[in-house]
mmCIF file of C-alpha atoms in Angstrom:
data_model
loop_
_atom_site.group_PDB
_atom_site.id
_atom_site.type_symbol
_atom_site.label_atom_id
_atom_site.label_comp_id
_atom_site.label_asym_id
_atom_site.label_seq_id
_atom_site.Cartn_x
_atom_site.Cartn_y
_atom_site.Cartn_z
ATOM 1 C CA UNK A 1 -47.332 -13.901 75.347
ATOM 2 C CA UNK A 2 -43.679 -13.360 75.872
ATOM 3 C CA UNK A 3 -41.490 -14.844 72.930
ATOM 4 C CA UNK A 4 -39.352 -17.927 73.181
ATOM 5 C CA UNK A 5 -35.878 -17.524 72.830
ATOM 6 C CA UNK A 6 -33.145 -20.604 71.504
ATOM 7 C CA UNK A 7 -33.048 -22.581 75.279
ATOM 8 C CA UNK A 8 -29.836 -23.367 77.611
ATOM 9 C CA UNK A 9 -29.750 -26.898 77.209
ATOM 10 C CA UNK A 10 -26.697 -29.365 78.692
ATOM 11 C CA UNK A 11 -26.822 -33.040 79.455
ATOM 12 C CA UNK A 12 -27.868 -31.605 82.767
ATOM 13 C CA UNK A 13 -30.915 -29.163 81.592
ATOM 14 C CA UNK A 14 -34.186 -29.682 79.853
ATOM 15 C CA UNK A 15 -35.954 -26.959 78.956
ATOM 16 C CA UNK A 16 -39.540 -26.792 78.555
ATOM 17 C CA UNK A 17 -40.307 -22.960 79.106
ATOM 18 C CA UNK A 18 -37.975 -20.611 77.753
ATOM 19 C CA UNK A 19 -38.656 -16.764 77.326
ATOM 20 C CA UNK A 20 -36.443 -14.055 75.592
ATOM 21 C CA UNK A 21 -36.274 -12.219 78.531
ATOM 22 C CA UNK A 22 -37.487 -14.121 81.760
ATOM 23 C CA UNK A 23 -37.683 -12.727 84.799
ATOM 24 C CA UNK A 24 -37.089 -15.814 86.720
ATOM 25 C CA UNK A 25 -35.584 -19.469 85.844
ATOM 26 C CA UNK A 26 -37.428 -21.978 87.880
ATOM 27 C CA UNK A 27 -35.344 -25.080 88.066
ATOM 28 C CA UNK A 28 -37.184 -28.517 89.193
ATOM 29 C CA UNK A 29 -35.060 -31.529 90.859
ATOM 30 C CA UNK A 30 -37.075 -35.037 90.136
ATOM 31 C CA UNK A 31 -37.419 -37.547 93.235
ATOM 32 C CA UNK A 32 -35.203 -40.579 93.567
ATOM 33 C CA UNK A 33 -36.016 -42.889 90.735
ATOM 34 C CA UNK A 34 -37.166 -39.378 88.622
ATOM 35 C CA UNK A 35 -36.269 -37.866 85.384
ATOM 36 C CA UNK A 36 -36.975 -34.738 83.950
ATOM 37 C CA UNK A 37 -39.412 -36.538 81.692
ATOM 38 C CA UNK A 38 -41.648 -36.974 84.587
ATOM 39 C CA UNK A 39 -42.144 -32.739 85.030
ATOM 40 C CA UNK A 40 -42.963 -31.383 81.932
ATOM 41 C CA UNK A 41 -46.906 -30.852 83.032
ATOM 42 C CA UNK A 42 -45.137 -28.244 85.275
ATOM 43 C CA UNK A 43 -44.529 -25.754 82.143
ATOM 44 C CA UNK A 44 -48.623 -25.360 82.476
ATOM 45 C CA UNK A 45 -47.889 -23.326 85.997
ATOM 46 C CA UNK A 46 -45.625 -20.886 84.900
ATOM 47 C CA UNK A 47 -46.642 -17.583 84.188
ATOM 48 C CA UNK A 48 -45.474 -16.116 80.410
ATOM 49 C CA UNK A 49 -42.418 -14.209 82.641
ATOM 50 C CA UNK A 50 -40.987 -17.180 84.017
ATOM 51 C CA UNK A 51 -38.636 -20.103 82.311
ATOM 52 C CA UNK A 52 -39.476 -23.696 83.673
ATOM 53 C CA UNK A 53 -35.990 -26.235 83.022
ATOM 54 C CA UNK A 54 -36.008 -29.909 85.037
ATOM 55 C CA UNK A 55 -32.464 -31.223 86.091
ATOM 56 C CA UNK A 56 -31.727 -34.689 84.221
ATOM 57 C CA UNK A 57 -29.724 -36.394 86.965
ATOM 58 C CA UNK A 58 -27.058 -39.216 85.559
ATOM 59 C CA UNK A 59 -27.903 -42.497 85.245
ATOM 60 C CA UNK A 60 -31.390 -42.441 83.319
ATOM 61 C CA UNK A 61 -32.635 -41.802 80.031
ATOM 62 C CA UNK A 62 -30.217 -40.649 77.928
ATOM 63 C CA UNK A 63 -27.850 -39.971 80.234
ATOM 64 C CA UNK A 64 -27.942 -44.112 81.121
ATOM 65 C CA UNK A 65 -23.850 -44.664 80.325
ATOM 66 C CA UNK A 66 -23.362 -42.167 82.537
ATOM 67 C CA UNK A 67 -22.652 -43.467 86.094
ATOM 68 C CA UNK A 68 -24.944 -42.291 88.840
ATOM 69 C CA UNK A 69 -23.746 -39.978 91.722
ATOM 70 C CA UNK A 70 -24.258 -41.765 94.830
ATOM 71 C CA UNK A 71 -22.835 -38.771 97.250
ATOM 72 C CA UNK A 72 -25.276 -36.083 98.634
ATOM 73 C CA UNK A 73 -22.585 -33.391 98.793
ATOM 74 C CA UNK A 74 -21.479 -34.279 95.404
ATOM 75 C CA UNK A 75 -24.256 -33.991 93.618
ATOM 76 C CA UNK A 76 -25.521 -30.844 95.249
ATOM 77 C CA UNK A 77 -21.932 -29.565 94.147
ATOM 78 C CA UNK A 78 -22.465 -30.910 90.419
ATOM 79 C CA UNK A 79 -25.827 -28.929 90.106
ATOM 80 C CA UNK A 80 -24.493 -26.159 91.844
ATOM 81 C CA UNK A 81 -21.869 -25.534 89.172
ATOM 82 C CA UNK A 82 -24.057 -26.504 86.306
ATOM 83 C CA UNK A 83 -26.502 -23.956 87.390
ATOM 84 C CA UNK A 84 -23.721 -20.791 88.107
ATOM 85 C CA UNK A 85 -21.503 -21.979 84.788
ATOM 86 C CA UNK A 86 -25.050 -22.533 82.742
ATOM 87 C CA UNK A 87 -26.798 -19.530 83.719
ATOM 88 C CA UNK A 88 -26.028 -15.979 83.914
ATOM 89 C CA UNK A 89 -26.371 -13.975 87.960
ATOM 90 C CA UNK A 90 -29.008 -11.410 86.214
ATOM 91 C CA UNK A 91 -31.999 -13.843 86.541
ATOM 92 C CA UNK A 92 -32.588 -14.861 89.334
ATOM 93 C CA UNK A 93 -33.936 -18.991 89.893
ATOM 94 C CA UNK A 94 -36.494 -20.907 92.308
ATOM 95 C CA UNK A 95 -36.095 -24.292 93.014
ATOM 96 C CA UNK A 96 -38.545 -26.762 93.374
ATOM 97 C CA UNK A 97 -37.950 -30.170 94.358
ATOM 98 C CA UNK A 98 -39.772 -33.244 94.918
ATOM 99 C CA UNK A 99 -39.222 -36.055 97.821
ATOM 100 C CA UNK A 100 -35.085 -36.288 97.572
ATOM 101 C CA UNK A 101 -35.481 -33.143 94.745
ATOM 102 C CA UNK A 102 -36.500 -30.991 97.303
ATOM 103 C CA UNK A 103 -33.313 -31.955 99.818
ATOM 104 C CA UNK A 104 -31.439 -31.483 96.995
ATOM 105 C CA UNK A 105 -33.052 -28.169 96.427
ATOM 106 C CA UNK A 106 -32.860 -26.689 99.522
ATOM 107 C CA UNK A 107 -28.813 -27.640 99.599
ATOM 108 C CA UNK A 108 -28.195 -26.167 96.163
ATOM 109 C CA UNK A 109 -30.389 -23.258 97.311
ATOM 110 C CA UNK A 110 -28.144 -22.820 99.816
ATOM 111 C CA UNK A 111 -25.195 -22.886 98.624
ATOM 112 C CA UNK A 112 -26.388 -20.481 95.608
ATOM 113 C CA UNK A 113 -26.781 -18.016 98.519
ATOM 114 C CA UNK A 114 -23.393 -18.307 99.543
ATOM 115 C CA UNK A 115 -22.623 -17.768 96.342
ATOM 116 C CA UNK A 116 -24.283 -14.590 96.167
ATOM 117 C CA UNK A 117 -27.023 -15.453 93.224
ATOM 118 C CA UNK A 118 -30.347 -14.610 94.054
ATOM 119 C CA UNK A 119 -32.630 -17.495 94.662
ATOM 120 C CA UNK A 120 -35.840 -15.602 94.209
ATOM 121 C CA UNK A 121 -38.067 -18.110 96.184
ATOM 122 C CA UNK A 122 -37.610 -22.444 97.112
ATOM 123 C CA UNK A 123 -40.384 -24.794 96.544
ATOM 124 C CA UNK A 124 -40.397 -28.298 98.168
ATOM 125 C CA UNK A 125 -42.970 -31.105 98.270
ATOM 126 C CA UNK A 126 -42.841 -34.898 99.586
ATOM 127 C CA UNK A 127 -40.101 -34.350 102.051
ATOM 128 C CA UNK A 128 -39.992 -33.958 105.901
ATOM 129 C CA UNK A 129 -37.744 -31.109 106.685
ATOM 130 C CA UNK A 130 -34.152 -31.433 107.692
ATOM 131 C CA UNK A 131 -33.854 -30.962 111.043
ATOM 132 C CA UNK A 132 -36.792 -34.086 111.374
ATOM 133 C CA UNK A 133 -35.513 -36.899 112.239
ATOM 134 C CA UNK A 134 -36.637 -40.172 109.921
ATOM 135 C CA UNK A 135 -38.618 -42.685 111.379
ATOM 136 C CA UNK A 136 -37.462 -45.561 109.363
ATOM 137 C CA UNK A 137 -35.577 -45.772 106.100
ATOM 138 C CA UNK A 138 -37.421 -45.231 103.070
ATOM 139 C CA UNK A 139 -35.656 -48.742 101.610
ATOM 140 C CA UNK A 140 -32.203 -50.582 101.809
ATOM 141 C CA UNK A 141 -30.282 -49.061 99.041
ATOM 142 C CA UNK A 142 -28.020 -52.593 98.859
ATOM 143 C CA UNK A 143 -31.734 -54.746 98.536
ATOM 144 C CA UNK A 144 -33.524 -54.435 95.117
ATOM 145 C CA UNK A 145 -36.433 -55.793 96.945
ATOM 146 C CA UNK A 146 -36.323 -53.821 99.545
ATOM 147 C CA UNK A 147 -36.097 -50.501 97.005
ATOM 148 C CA UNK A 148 -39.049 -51.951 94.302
ATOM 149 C CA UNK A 149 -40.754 -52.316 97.165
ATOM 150 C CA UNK A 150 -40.795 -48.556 98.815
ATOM 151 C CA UNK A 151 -41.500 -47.460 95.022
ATOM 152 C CA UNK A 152 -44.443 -49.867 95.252
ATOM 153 C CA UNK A 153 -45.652 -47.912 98.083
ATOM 154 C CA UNK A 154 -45.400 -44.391 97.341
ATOM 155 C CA UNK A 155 -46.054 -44.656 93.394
ATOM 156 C CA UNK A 156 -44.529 -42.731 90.668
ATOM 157 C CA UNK A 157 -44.132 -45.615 88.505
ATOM 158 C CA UNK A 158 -46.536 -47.488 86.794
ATOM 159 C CA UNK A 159 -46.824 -51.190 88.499
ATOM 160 C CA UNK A 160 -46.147 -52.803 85.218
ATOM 161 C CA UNK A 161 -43.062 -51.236 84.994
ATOM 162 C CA UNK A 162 -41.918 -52.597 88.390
ATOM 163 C CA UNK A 163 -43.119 -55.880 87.297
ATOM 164 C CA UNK A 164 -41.588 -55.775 83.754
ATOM 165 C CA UNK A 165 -37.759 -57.518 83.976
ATOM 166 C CA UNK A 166 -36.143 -56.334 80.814
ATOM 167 C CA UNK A 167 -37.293 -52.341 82.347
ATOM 168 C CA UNK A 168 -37.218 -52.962 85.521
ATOM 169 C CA UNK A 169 -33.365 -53.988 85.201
ATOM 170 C CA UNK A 170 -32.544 -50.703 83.284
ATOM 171 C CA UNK A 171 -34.406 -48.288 85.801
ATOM 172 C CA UNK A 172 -32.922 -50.323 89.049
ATOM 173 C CA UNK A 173 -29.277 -48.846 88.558
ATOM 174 C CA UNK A 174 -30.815 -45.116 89.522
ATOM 175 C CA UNK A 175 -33.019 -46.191 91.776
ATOM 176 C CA UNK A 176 -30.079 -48.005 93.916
ATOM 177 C CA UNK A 177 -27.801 -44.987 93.186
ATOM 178 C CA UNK A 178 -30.783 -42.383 94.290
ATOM 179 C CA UNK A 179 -31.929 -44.583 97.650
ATOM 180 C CA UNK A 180 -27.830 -44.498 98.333
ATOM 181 C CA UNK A 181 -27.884 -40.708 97.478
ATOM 182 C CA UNK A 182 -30.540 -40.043 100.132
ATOM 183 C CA UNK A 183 -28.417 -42.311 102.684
ATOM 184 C CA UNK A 184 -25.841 -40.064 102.557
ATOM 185 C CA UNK A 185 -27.803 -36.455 103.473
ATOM 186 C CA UNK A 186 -26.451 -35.376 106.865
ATOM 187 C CA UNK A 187 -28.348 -31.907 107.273
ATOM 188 C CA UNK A 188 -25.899 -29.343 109.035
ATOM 189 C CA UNK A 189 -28.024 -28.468 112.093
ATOM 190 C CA UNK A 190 -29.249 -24.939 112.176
ATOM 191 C CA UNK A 191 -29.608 -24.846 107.932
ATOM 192 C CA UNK A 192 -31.252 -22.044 106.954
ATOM 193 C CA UNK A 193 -32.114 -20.170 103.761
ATOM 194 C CA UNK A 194 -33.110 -16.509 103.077
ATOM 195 C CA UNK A 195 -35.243 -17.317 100.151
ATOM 196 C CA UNK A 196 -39.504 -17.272 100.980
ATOM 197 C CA UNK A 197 -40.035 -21.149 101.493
ATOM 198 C CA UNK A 198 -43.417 -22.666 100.173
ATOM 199 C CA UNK A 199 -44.119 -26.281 100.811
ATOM 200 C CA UNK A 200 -46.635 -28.975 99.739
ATOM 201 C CA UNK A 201 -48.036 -32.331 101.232
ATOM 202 C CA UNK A 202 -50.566 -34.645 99.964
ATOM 203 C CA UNK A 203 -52.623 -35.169 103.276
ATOM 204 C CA UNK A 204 -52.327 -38.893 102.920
ATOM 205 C CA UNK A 205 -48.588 -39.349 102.470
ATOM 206 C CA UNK A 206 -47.321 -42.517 103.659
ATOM 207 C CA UNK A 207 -44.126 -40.834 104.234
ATOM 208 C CA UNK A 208 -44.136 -37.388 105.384
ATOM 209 C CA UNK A 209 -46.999 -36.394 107.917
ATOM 210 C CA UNK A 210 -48.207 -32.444 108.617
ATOM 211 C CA UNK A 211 -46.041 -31.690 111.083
ATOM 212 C CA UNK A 212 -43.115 -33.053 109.715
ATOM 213 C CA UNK A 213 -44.136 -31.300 106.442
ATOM 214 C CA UNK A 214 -44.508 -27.893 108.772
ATOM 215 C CA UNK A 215 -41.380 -28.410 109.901
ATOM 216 C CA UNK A 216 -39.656 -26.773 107.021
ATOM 217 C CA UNK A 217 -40.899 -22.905 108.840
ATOM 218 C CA UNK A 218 -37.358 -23.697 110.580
ATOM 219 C CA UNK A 219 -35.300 -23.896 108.006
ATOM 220 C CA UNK A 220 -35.872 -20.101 106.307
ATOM 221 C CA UNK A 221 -35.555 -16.873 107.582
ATOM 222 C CA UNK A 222 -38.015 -15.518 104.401
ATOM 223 C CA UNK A 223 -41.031 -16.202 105.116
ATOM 224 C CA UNK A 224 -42.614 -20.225 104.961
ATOM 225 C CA UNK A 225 -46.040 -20.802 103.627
ATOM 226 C CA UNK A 226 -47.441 -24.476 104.232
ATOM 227 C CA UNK A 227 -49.612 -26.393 101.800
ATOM 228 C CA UNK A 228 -51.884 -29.494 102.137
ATOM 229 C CA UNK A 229 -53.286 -30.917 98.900
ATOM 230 C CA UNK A 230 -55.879 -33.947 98.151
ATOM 231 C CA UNK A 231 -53.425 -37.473 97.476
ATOM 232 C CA UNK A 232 -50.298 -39.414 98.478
ATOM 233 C CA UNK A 233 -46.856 -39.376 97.955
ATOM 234 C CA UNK A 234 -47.607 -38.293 94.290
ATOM 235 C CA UNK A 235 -50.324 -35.822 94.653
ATOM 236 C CA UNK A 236 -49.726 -34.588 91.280
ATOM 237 C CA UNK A 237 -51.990 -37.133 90.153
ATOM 238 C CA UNK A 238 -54.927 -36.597 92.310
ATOM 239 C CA UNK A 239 -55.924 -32.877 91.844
ATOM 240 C CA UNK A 240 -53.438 -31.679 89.148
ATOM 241 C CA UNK A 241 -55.440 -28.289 88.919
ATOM 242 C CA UNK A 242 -55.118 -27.708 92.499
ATOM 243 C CA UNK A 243 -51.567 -28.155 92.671
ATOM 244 C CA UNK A 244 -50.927 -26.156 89.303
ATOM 245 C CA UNK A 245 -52.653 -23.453 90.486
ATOM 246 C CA UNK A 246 -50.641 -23.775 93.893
ATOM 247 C CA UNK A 247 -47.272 -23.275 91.941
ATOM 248 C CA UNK A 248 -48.743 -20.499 89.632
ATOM 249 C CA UNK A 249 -50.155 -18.764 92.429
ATOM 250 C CA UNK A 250 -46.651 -18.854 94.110
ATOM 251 C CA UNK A 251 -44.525 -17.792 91.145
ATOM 252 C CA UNK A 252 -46.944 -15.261 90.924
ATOM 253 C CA UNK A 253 -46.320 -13.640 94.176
ATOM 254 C CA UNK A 254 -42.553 -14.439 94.103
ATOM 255 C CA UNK A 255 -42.738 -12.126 90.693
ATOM 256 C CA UNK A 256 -44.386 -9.532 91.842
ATOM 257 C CA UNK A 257 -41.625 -8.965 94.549
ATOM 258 C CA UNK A 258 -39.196 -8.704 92.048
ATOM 259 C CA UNK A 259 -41.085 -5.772 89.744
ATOM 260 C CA UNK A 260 -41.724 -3.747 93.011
ATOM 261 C CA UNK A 261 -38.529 -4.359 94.812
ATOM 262 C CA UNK A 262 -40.369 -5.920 97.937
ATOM 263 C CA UNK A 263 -39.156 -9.243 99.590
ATOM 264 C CA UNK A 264 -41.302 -11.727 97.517
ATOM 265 C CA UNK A 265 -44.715 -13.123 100.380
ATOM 266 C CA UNK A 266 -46.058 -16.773 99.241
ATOM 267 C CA UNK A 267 -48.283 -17.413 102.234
#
């Protein structure tokens, strides 16, 4: 097993696989609502080569005094210099990102691109693809109702939570701010990254159906490999092993590419 080494760690970065010399940094971006405490089963997928750090957004957890980035292009901006200022151009990353994560995700990817870093390969689960259109909002940002209710119906927190004042008042702040967040994404039509694009759907997803799921194809120019998995919204829960080995699998693939100098294949 590859050795640990002492981990990059800002108010920004939580490590929970770090290697002394990786040969990727895969970077997860929580949902709207999420924290970084929510990922770290993920460090299970990783192969011993990789490094596995989750983005703590403002607003939550110990970043609560902190106020809450409401502005798609500014936060994509934030993580985009946290991730070129926190981390060195000879390893290259792959993003994954969950429901808003993986919008976020794909943005930052493409801006790291522009950038010139090498984003070695994008992951992105719970989210129609940019260029669909939404049916309906996911919640009114300005109605806590409205918002407790959409995180009612596509889980990732416990019902007593919800139902708890005293927590439900401390977690409403983010959830407001991320619901807001997601208001303001205005994909640029045509988006495109060159990074391999790998995307998963739970097959009963309230919110994001197959085709808007397969979608995403459009929106790479490396390659997109399409995923359905057992569950909902939060299919993590309903066949964790299947969806581990979906990500380790991936990583896998997206490693090999870099030891033999071939563009990286997921499908």
């Amino acid at each position: 097993m590859t050795a640990a080494h002492t981990p990059q760690r800002t108010p920004w970065l939580v490590p929970y696989a770090t290697r002394t010399a990786p040969a990727y940094r895969m970077v997860c971006f929580p949902h709207a609502g999420g924290s970084a405490s929510y990922y770290p089963w993920l460090r299970e997928a990783v192969p011993d080569e990789g490094e596995l750090y989750c983005l703590q957004y403002p607003g939550r957890q110990e970043r609560r005094s902190e106020p809450p980035i409401e502005e798609f292009p500014r936060m994509v901006a934030a993580i985009t210099h946290i991730l070129t200022s926190t981390f060195g151009a000879e390893v290259p990353l792959v993003l994954y990102g969950h429901s808003l994560g993986s919008a976020l995700a794909f943005e930052t990817a493409r801006e790291l691109e522009q950038r010139r870093r090498t984003v070695l390969g994008l992951i992105v689960s719970g989210r129609r693809a940019p260029c669909v259109r939404p049916r309906h909002p996911v919640a009114d940002a300005r109605d806590d109702e409205s918002v407790l209710a959409a995180m009612r119906r596509l889980g990732g927190v416990e019902p007593a939570v919800l139902d708890d004042p005293d927590v439900r008042e401390l977690i409403l702040p983010a959830l407001r701010a991320d619901f807001r967040l997601a208001d303001t994404y205005v994909p640029e039509p045509g988006a495109s990254v060159r990074a391999p694009l790998t995307v998963l759907n739970g097959n009963a997803d309230p919110q994001v159906s197959a085709a808007e799921a397969a979608a995403w194809h459009r929106h790479t120019t490396g390659g997109c490999a399409i995923h359905t998995v057992e569950g909902g919204h939060f299919f993590f829960h309903a066949d964790r092993a299947a969806v581990l080995a979906h990500f380790t699998d991936t990583l896998r693939k997206l490693s090999a590419g870099t030891r033999d100098g071939k563009p990286p294949h997921t499908g």
